[in-house]
mmCIF file with all atom_site columns, C-alpha atoms in Angstrom:
data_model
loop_
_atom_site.group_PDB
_atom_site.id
_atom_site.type_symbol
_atom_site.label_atom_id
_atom_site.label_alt_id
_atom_site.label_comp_id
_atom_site.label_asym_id
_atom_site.label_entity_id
_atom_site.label_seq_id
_atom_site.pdbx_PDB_ins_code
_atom_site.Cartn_x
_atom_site.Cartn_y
_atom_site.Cartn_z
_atom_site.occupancy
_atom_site.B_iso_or_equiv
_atom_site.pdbx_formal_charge
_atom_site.auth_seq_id
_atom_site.auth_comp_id
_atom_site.auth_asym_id
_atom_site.auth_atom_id
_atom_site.pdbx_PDB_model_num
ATOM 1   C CA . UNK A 1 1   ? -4.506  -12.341 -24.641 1.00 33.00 ? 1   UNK A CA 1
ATOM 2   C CA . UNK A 1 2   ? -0.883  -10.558 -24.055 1.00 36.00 ? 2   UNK A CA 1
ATOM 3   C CA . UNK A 1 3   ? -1.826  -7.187  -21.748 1.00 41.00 ? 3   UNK A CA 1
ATOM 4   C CA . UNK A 1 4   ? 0.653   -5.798  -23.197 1.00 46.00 ? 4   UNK A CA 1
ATOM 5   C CA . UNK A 1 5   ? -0.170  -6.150  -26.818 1.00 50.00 ? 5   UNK A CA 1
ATOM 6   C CA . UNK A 1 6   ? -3.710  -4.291  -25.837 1.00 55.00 ? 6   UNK A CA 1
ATOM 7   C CA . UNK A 1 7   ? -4.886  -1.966  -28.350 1.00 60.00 ? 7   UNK A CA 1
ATOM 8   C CA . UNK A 1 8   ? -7.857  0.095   -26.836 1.00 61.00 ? 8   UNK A CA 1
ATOM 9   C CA . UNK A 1 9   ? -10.627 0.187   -29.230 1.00 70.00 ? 9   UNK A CA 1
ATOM 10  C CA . UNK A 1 10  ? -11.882 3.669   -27.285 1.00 82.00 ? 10  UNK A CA 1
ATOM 11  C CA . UNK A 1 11  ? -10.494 6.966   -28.185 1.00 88.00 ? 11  UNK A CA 1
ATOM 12  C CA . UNK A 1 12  ? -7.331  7.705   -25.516 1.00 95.00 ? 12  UNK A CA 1
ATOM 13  C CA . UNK A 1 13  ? -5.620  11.315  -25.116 1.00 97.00 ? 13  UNK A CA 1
ATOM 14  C CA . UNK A 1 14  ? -2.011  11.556  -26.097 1.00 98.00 ? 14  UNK A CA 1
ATOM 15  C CA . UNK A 1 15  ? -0.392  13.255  -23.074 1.00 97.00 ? 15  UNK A CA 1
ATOM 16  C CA . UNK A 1 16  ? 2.770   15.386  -23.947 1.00 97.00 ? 16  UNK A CA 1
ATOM 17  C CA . UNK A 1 17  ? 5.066   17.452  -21.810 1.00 95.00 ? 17  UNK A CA 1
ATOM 18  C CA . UNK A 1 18  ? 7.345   19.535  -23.989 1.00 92.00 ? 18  UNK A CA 1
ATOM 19  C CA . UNK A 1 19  ? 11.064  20.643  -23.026 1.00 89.00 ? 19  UNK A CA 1
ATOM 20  C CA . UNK A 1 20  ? 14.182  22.324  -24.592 1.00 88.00 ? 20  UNK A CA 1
ATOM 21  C CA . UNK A 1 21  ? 16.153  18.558  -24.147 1.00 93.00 ? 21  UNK A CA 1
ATOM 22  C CA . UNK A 1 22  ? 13.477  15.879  -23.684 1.00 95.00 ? 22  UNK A CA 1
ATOM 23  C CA . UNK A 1 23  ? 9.748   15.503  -23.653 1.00 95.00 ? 23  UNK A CA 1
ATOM 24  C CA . UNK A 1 24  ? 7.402   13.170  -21.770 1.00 97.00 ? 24  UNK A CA 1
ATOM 25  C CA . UNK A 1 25  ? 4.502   11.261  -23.495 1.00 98.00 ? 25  UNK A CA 1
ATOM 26  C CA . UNK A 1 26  ? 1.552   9.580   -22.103 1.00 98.00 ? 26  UNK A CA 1
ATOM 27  C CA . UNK A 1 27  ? -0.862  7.680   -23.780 1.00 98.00 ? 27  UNK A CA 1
ATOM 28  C CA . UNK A 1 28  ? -4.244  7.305   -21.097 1.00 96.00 ? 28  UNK A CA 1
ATOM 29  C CA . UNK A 1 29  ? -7.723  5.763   -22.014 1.00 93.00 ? 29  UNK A CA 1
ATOM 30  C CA . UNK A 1 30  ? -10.943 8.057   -20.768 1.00 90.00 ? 30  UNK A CA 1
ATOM 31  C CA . UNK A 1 31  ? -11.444 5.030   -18.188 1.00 91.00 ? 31  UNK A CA 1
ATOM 32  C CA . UNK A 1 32  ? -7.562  6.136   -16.597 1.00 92.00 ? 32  UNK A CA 1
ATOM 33  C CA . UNK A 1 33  ? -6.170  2.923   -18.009 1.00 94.00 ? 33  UNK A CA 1
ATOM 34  C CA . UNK A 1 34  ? -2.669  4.017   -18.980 1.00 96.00 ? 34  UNK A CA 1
ATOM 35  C CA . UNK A 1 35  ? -1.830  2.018   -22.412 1.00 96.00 ? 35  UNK A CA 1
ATOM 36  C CA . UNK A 1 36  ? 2.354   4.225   -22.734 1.00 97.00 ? 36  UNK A CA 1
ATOM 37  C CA . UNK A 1 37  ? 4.430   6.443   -21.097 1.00 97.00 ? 37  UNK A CA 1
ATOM 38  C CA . UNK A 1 38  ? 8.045   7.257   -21.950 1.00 97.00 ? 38  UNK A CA 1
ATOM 39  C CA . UNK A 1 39  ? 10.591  10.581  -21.619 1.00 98.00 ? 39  UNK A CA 1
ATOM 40  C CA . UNK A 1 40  ? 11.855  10.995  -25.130 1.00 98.00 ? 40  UNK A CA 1
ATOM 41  C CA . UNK A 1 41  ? 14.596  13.348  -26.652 1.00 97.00 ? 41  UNK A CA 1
ATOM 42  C CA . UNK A 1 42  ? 13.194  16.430  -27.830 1.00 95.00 ? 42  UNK A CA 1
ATOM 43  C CA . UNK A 1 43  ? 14.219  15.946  -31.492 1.00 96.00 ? 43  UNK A CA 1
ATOM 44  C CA . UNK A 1 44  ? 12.295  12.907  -31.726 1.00 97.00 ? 44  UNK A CA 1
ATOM 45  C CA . UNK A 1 45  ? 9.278   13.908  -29.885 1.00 96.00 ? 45  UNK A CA 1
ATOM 46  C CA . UNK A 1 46  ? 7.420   14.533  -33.344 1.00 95.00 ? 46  UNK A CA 1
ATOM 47  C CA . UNK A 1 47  ? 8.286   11.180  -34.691 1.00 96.00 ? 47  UNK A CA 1
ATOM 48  C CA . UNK A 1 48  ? 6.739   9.497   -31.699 1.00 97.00 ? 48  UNK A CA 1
ATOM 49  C CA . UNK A 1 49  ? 4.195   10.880  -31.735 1.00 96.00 ? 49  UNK A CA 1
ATOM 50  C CA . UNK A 1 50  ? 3.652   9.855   -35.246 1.00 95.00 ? 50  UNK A CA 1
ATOM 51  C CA . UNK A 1 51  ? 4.108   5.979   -34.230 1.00 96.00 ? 51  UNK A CA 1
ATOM 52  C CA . UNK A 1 52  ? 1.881   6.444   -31.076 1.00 96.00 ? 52  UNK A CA 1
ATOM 53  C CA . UNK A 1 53  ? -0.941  8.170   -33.155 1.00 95.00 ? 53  UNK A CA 1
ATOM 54  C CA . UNK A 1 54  ? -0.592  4.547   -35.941 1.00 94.00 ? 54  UNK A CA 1
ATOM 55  C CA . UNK A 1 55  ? -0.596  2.446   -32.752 1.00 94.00 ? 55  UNK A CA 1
ATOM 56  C CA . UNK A 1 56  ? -3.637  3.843   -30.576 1.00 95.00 ? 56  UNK A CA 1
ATOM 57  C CA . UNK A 1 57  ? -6.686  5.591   -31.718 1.00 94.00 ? 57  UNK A CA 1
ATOM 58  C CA . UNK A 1 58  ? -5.576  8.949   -30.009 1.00 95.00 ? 58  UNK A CA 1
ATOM 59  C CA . UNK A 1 59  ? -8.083  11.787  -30.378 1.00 90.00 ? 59  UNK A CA 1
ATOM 60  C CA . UNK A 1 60  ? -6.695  14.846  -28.544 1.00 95.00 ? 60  UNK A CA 1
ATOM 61  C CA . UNK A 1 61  ? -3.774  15.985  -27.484 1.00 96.00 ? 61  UNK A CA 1
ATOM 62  C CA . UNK A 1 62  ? -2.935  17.319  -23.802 1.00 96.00 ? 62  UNK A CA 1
ATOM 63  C CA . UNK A 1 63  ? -0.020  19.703  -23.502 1.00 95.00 ? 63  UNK A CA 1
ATOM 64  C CA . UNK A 1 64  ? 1.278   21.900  -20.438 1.00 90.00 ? 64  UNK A CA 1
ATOM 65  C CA . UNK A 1 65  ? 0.563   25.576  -20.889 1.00 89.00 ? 65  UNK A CA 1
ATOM 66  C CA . UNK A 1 66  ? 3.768   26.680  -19.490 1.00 84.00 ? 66  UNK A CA 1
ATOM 67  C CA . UNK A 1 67  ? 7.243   28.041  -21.120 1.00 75.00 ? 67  UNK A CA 1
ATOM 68  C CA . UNK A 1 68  ? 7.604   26.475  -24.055 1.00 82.00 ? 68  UNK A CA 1
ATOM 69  C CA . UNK A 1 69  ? 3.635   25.582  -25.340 1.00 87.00 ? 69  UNK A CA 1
ATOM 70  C CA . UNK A 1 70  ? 3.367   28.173  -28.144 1.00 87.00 ? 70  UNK A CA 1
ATOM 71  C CA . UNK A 1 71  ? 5.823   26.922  -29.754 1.00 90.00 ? 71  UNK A CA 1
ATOM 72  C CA . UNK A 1 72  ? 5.008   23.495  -29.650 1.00 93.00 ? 72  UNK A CA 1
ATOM 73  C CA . UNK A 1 73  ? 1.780   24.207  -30.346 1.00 92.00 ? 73  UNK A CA 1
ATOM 74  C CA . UNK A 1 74  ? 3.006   25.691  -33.630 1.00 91.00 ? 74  UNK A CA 1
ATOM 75  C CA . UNK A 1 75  ? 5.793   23.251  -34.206 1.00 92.00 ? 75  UNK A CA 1
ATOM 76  C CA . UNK A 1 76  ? 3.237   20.207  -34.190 1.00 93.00 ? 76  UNK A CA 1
ATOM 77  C CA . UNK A 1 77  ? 0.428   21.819  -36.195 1.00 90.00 ? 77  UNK A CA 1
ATOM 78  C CA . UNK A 1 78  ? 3.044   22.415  -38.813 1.00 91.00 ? 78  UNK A CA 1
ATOM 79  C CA . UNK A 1 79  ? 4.776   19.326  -38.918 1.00 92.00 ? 79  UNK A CA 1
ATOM 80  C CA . UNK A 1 80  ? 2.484   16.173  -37.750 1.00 90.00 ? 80  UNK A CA 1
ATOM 81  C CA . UNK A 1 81  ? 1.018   14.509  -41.184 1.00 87.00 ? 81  UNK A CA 1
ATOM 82  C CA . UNK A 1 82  ? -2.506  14.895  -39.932 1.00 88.00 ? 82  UNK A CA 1
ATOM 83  C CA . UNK A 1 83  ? -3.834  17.230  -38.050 1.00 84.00 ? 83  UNK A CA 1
ATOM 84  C CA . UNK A 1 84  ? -4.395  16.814  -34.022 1.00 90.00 ? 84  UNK A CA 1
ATOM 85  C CA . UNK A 1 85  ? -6.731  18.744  -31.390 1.00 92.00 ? 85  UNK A CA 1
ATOM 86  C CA . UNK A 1 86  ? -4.344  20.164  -28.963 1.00 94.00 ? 86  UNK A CA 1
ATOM 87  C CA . UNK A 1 87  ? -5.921  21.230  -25.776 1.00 94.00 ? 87  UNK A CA 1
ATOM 88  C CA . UNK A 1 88  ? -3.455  23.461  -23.076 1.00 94.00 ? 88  UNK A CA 1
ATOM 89  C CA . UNK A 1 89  ? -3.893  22.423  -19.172 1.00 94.00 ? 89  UNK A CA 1
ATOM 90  C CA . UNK A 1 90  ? -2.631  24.096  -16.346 1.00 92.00 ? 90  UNK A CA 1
ATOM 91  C CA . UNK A 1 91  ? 0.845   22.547  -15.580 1.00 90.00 ? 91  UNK A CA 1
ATOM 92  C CA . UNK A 1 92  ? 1.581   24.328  -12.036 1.00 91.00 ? 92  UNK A CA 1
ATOM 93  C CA . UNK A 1 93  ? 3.162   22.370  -9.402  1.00 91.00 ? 93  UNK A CA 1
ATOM 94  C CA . UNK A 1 94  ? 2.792   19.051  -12.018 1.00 92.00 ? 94  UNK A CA 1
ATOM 95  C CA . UNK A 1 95  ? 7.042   18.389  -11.587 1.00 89.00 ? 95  UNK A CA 1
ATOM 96  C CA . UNK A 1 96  ? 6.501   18.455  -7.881  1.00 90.00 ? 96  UNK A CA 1
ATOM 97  C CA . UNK A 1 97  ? 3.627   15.784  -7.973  1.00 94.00 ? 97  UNK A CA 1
ATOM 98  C CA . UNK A 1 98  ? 5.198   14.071  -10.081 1.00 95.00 ? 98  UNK A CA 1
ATOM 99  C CA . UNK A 1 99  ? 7.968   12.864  -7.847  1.00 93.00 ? 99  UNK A CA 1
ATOM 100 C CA . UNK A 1 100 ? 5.556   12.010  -5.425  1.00 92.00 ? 100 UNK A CA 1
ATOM 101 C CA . UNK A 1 101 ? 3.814   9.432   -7.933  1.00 95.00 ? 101 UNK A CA 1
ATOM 102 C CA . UNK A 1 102 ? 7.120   8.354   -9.477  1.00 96.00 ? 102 UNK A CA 1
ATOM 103 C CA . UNK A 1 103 ? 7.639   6.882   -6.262  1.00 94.00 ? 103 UNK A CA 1
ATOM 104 C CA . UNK A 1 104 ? 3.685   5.684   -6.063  1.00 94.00 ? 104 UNK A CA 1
ATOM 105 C CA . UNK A 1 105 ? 4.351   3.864   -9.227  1.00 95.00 ? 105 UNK A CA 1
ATOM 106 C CA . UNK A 1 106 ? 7.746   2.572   -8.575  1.00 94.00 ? 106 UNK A CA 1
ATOM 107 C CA . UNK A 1 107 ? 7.875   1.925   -4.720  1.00 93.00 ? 107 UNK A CA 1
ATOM 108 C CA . UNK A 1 108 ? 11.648  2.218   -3.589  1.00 91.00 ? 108 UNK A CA 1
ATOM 109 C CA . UNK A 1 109 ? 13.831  -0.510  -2.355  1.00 89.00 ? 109 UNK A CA 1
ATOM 110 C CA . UNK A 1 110 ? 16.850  -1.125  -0.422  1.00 88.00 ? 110 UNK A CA 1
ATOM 111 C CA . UNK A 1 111 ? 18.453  2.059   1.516   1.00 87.00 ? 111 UNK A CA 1
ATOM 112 C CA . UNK A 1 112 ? 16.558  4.492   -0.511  1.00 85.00 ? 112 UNK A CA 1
ATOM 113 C CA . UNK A 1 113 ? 13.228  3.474   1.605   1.00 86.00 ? 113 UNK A CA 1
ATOM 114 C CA . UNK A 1 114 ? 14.600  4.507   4.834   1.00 88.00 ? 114 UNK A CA 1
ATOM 115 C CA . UNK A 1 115 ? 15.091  8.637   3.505   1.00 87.00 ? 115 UNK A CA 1
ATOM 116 C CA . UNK A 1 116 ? 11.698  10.473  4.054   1.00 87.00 ? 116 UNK A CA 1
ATOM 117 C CA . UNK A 1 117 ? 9.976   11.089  0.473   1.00 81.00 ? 117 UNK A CA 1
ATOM 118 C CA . UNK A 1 118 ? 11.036  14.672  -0.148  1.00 80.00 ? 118 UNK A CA 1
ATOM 119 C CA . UNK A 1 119 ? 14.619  13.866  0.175   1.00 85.00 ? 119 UNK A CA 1
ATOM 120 C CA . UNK A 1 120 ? 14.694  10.977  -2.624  1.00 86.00 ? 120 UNK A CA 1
ATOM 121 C CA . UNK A 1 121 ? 15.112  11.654  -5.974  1.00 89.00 ? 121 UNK A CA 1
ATOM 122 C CA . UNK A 1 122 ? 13.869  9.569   -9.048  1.00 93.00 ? 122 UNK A CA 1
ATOM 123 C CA . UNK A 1 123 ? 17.154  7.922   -10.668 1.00 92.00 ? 123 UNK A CA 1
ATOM 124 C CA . UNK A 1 124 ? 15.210  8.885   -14.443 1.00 95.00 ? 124 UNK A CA 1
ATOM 125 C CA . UNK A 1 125 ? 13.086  11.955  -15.842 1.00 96.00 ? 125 UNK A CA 1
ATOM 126 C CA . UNK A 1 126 ? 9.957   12.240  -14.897 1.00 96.00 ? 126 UNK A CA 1
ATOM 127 C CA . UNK A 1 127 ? 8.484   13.873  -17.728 1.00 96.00 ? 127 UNK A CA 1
ATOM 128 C CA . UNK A 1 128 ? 6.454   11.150  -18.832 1.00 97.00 ? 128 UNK A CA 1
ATOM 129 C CA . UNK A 1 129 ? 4.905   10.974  -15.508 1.00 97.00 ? 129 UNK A CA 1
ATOM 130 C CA . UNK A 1 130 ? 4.072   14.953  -15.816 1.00 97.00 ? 130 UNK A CA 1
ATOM 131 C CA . UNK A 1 131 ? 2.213   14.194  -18.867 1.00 97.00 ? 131 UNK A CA 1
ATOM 132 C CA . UNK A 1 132 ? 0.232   11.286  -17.265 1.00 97.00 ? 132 UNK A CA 1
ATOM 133 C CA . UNK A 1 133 ? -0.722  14.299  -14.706 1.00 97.00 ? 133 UNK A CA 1
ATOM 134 C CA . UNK A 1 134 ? -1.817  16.337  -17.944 1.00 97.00 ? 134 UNK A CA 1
ATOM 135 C CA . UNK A 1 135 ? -4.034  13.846  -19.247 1.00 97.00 ? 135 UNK A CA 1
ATOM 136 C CA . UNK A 1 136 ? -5.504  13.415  -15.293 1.00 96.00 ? 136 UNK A CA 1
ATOM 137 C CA . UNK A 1 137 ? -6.138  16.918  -14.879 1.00 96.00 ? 137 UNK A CA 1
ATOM 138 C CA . UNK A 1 138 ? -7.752  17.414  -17.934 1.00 95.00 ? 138 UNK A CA 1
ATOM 139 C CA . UNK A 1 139 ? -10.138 14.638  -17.285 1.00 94.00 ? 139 UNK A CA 1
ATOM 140 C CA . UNK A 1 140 ? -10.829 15.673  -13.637 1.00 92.00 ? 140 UNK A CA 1
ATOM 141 C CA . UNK A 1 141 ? -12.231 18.822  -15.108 1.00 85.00 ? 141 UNK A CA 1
ATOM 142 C CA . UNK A 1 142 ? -14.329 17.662  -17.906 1.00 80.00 ? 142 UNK A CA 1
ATOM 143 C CA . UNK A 1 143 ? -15.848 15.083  -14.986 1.00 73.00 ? 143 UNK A CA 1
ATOM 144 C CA . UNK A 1 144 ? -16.475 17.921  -12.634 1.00 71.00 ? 144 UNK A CA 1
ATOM 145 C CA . UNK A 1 145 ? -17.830 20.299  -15.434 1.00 63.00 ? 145 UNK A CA 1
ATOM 146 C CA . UNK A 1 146 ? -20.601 17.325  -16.012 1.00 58.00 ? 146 UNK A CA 1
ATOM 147 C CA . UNK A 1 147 ? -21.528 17.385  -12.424 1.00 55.00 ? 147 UNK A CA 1
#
């Protein structure tokens, strides 16, 4: 079996960090496993999200609570075909960790290795990677509200 053709048979949270330009989108499993992530233009966020939600059996939305959230929030209840549980997270300080787990997730090579980690900066968005921290912290706190 192809990994990468996996379709999770579980429910998985559709993580989505919203911006003026481009949006990130995460798509995790409740075990962590992540099945998508990709920055996307803004103007196509909705339409993505539309594909993700025929491709993976996505049962809530995460979202940042930040800036632009209420009007997302709107935005998608109005225009995705079928309805979707949107829950808001806290999305303080999620940019800065962000960077620290691009470079987690994509060790870097050559010259770039030798600067100290606060100095580098990813060569893409990260926005995607901020909604994989959405879906994280969200899950972290349903875990430690069952303790």
């Amino acid at each position: 079996m192809n990994l990468n053709e996996f379709t999770p048979t579980q429910p998985v949270i559709l993580g989505f960090d919203p911006g003026k330009d481009k949006c990130g989108l995460a798509v995790m499993g409740l075990d962590r496993k992540l099945h998508y992530h990709q920055v996307v233009p803004s103007t196509e966020a909705i339409a993505t999200i539309e594909t993700l939600r025929q491709k993976f059996p996505i049962s809530l939305m995460v979202m940042g609570d930040q800036t632009t959230a209420k009007v997302w929030k709107q935005q998608l209840q109005q225009q995705l075909s079928d309805p979707l549980n949107i829950m808001l997270v806290d999305e303080r300080y999620t940019s800065l960790e962000a960077r620290d787990r691009y470079w987690q997730m994509f060790p870097p090579k050559g010259i770039t290795k030798l600067l100290p980690q606060g100095m580098r900066t990813p060569p893409r968005p990260i926005d995607d990677i901020v909604a994989i921290l959405l879906i994280e912290r969200y899950l972290s706190r349903l875990t430690e509200s069952e303790k």
